[in-house]
Tab-separated table of C-alpha atoms in Angstrom:
chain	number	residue	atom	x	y	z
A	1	UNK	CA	-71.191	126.934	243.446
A	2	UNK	CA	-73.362	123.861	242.846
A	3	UNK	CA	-74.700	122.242	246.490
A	4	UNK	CA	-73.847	119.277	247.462
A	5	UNK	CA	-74.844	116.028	244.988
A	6	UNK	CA	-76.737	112.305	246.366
A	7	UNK	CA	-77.441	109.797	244.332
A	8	UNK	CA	-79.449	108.104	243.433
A	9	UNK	CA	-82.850	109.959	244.988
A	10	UNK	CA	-84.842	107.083	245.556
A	11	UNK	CA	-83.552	103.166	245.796
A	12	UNK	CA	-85.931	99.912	246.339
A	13	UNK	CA	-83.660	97.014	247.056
A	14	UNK	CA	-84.929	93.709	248.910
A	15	UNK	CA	-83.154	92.240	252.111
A	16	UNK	CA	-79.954	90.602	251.884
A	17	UNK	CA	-78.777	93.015	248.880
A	18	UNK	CA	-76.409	95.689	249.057
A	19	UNK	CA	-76.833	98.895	248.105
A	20	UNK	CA	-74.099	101.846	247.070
A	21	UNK	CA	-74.788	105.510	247.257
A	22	UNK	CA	-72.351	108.566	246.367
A	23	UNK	CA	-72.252	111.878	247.574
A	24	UNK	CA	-70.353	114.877	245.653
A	25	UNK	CA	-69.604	117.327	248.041
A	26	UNK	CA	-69.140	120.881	247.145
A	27	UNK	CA	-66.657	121.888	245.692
A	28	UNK	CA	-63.349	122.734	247.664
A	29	UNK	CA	-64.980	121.141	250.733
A	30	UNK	CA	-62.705	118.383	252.317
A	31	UNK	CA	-64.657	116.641	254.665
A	32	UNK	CA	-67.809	114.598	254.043
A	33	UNK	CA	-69.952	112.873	256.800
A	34	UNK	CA	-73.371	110.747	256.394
A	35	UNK	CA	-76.524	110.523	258.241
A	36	UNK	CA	-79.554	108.515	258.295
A	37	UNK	CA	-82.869	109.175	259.457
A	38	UNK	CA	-85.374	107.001	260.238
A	39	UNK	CA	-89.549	107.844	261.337
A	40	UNK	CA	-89.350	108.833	265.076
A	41	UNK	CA	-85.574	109.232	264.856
A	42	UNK	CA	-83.409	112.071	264.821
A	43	UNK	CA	-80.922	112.236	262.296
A	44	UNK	CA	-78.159	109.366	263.275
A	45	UNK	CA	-74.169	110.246	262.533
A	46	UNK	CA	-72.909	107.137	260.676
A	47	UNK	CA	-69.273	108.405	259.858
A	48	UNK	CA	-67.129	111.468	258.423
A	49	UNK	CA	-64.586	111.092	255.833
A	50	UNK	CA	-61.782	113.594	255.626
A	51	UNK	CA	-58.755	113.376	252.904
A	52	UNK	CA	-59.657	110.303	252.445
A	53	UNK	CA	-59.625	108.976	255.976
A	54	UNK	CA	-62.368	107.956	258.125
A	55	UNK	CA	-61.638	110.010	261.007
A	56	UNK	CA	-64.823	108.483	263.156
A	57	UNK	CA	-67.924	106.255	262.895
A	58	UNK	CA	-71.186	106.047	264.719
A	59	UNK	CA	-72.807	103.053	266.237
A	60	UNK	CA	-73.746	101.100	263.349
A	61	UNK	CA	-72.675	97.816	262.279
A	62	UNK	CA	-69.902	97.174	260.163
A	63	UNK	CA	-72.592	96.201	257.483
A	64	UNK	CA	-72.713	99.655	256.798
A	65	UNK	CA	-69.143	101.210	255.256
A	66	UNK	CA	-68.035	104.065	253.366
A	67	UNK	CA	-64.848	105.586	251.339
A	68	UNK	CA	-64.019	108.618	250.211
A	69	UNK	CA	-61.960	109.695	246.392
A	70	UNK	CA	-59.185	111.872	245.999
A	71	UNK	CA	-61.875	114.487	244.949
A	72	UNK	CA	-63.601	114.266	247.849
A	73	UNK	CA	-66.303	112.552	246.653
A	74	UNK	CA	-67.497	109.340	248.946
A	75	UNK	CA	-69.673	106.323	248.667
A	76	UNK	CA	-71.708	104.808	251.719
A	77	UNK	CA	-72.281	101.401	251.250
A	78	UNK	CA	-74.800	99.047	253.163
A	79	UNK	CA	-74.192	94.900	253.179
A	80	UNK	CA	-77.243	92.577	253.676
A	81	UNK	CA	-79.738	94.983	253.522
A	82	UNK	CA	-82.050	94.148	256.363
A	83	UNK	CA	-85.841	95.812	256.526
A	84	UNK	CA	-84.664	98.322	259.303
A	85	UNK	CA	-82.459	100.070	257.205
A	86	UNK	CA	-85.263	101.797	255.204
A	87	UNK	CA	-84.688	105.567	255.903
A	88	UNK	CA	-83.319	108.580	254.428
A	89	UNK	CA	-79.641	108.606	254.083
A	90	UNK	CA	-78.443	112.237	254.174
A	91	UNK	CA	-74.607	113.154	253.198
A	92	UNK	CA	-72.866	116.968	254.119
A	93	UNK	CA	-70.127	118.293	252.824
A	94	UNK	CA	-67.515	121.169	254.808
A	95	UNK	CA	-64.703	122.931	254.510
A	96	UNK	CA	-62.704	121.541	257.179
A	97	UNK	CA	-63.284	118.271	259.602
A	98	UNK	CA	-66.095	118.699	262.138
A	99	UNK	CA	-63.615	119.358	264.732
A	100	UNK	CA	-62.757	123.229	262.751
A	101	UNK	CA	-66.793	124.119	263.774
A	102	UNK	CA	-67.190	124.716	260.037
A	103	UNK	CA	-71.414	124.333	259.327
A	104	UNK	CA	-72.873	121.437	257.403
A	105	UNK	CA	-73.640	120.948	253.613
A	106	UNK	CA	-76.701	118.731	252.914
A	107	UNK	CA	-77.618	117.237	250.409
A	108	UNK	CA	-81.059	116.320	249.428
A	109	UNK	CA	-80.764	112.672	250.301
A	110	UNK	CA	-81.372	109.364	249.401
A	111	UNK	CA	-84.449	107.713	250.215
A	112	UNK	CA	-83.896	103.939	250.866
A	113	UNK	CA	-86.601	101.120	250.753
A	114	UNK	CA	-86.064	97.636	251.739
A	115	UNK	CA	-88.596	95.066	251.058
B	1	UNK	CA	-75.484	106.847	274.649
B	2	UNK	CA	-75.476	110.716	274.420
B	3	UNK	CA	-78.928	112.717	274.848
B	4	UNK	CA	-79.492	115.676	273.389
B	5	UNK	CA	-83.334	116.923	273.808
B	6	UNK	CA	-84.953	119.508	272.232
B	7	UNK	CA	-88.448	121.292	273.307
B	8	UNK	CA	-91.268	121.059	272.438
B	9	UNK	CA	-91.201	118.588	270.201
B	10	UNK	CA	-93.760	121.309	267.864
B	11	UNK	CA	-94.986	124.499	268.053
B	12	UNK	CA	-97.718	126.197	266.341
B	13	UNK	CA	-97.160	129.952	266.405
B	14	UNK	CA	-99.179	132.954	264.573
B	15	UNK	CA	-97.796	134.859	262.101
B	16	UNK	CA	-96.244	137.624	263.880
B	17	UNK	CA	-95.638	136.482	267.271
B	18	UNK	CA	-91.844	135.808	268.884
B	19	UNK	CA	-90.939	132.245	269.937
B	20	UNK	CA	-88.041	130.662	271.612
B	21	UNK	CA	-87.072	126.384	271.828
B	22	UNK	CA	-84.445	124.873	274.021
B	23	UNK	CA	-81.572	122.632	273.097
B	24	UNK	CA	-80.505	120.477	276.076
B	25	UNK	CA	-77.385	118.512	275.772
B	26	UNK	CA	-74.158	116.614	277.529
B	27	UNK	CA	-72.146	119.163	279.887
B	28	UNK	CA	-69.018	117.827	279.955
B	29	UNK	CA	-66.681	116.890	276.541
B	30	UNK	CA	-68.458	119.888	274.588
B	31	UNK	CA	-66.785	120.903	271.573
B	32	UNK	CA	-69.616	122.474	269.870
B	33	UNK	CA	-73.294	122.974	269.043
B	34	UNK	CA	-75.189	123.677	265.672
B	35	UNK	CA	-78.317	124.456	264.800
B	36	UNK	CA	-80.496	124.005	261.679
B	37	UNK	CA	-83.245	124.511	259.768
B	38	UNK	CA	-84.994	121.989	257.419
B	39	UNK	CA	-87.829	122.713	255.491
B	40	UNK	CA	-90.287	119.987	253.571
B	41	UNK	CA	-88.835	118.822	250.793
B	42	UNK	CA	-85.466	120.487	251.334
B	43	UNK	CA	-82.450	119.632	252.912
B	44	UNK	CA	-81.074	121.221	256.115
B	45	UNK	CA	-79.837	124.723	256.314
B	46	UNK	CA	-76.778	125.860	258.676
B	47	UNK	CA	-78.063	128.108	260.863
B	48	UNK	CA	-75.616	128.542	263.668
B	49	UNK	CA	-72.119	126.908	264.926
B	50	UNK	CA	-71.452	127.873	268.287
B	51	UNK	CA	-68.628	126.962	270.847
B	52	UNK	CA	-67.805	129.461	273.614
B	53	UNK	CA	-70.345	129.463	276.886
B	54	UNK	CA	-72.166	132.732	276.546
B	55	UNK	CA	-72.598	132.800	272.915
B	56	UNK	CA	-74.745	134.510	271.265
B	57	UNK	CA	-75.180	134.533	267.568
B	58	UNK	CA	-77.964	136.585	264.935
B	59	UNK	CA	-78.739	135.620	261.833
B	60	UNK	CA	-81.629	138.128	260.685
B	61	UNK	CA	-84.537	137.378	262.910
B	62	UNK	CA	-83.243	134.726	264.484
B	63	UNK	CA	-80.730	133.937	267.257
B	64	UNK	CA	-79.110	131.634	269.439
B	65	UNK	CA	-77.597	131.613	272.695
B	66	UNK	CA	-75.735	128.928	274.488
B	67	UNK	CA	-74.909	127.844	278.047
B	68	UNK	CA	-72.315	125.435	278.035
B	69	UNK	CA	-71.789	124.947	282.018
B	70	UNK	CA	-75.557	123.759	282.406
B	71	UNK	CA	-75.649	122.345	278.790
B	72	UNK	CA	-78.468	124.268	277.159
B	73	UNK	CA	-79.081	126.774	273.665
B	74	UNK	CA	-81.867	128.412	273.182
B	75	UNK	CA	-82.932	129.621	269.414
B	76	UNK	CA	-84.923	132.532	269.327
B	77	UNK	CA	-87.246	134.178	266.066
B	78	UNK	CA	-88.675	137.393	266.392
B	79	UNK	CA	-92.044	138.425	264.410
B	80	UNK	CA	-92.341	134.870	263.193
B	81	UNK	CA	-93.360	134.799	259.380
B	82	UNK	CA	-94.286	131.807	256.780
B	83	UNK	CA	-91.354	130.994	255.560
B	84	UNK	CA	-90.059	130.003	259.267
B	85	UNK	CA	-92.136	126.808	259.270
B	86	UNK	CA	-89.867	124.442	259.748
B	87	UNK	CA	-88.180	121.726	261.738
B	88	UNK	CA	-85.099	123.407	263.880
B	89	UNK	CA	-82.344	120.832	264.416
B	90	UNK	CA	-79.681	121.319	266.967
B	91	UNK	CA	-76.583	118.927	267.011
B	92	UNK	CA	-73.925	118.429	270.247
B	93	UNK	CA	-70.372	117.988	269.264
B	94	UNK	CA	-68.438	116.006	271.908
B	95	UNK	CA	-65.622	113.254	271.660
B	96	UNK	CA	-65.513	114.091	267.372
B	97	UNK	CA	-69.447	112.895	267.057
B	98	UNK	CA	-72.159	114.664	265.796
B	99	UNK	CA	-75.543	114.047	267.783
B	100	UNK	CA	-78.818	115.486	266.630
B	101	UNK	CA	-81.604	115.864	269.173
B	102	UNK	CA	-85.052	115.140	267.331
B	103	UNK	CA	-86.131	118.681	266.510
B	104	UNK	CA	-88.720	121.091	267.133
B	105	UNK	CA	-91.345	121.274	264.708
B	106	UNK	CA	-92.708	124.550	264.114
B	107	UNK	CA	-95.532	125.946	262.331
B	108	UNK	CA	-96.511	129.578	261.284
B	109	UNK	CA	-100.496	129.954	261.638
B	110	UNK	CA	-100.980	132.923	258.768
């Protein structure tokens, strides 16, 4: 089974852009939730998608949004980029919602830079 | 805002030698704790998922027990080798959110 997808690898975007990334998750898995990391920071819970549904967000602003297809595959997107949001932007893919204790997917991430 | 620590923040270990980290996390609205593995230049590996108080779980040379009541997990590896440099994640979830402490680094001295 191939892992789970991110793209692009590596973005440089300058403030006040927006930016787009997609996750494939693997195959058959349902739910897909996204992460971002930051130097000093542990990895930060942004939001889970599940059939399509957000089924719950982390404490980020609403500048920062995401989707998910009918194939499971989901987009995060990030409004008015702003210098702080430089950091590694890490998608996982499961079987079942978080709340079935199935283990996390990762991807190999996304590597945002804002100038 | 929900703290989950994890010590030591690194290790440095020689090759052969057993080592043990600690998880701390929220006692109350526990659903369930993971742990993980991420090597450079890799992405994070499932290690554990555990949920009942008293847990223990193996997974070759390592394992993981968890105390639920006083909100702790320990991760144990036995004969440390190489290949378990890493940084070991562990991750509370409570109230459907997934919170990551910062990790233990640790290092295998050959």
């Amino acid at each position: 089974k191939a892992g789970v997808t991110q793209t692009p690898r590596y973005l440089i975007k300058t403030r006040g852009q927006q930016v787009t990334l997609s996750c494939s998750p693997i195959s058959g898995h349902r739910s897909v939730s996204w992460y971002q990391q930051t130097p000093g920071q542990g990895l930060q819970f942004l939001f889970e998608y599940f059939s399509e549904t957000q089924r719950n967000k982390g404490n980020f602003p609403g500048r920062f949004s995401g989707r998910q297809f009918s194939n499971s595959r989901s987009e995060m997107n990030v409004s008015t980029l702003e210098l702080g949001d430089s950091a590694l932007y890490l998608c996982a893919s499961s079987e079942a919602n978080l709340l079935r204790n199935s283990p996390l997917h990762f991807g190999n991430g996304t590597r945002l830079t804002v100038t | 805002i929900l703290n989950v620590e994890q010590s030591p923040q690194s290790l440095h270990v020689q090759e052969g030698d057993s080592t043990n980290f600690t998880c701390s996390f929220p006692s109350s609205n526990f659903y369930a704790l993971h742990w993980y593995r991420w090597e450079t230049a890799k992405s994070p590996e499932a290690l554990f998922v555990m949920t009942l108080n008293g847990d223990e779980k193996k997974k070759g040379r390592i394992s993981a027990t968890l105390n639920t009541k006083e909100g702790y997990s320990y991760l144990y590896i036995k004969g440390s080798q190489p290949e378990d440099s890493a940084t070991y994640l562990c991750a509370f979830l409570g109230n459907e959110k997934l919170t990551f402490g910062t990790g233990t680094r640790l290092t295998i001295i050959p």
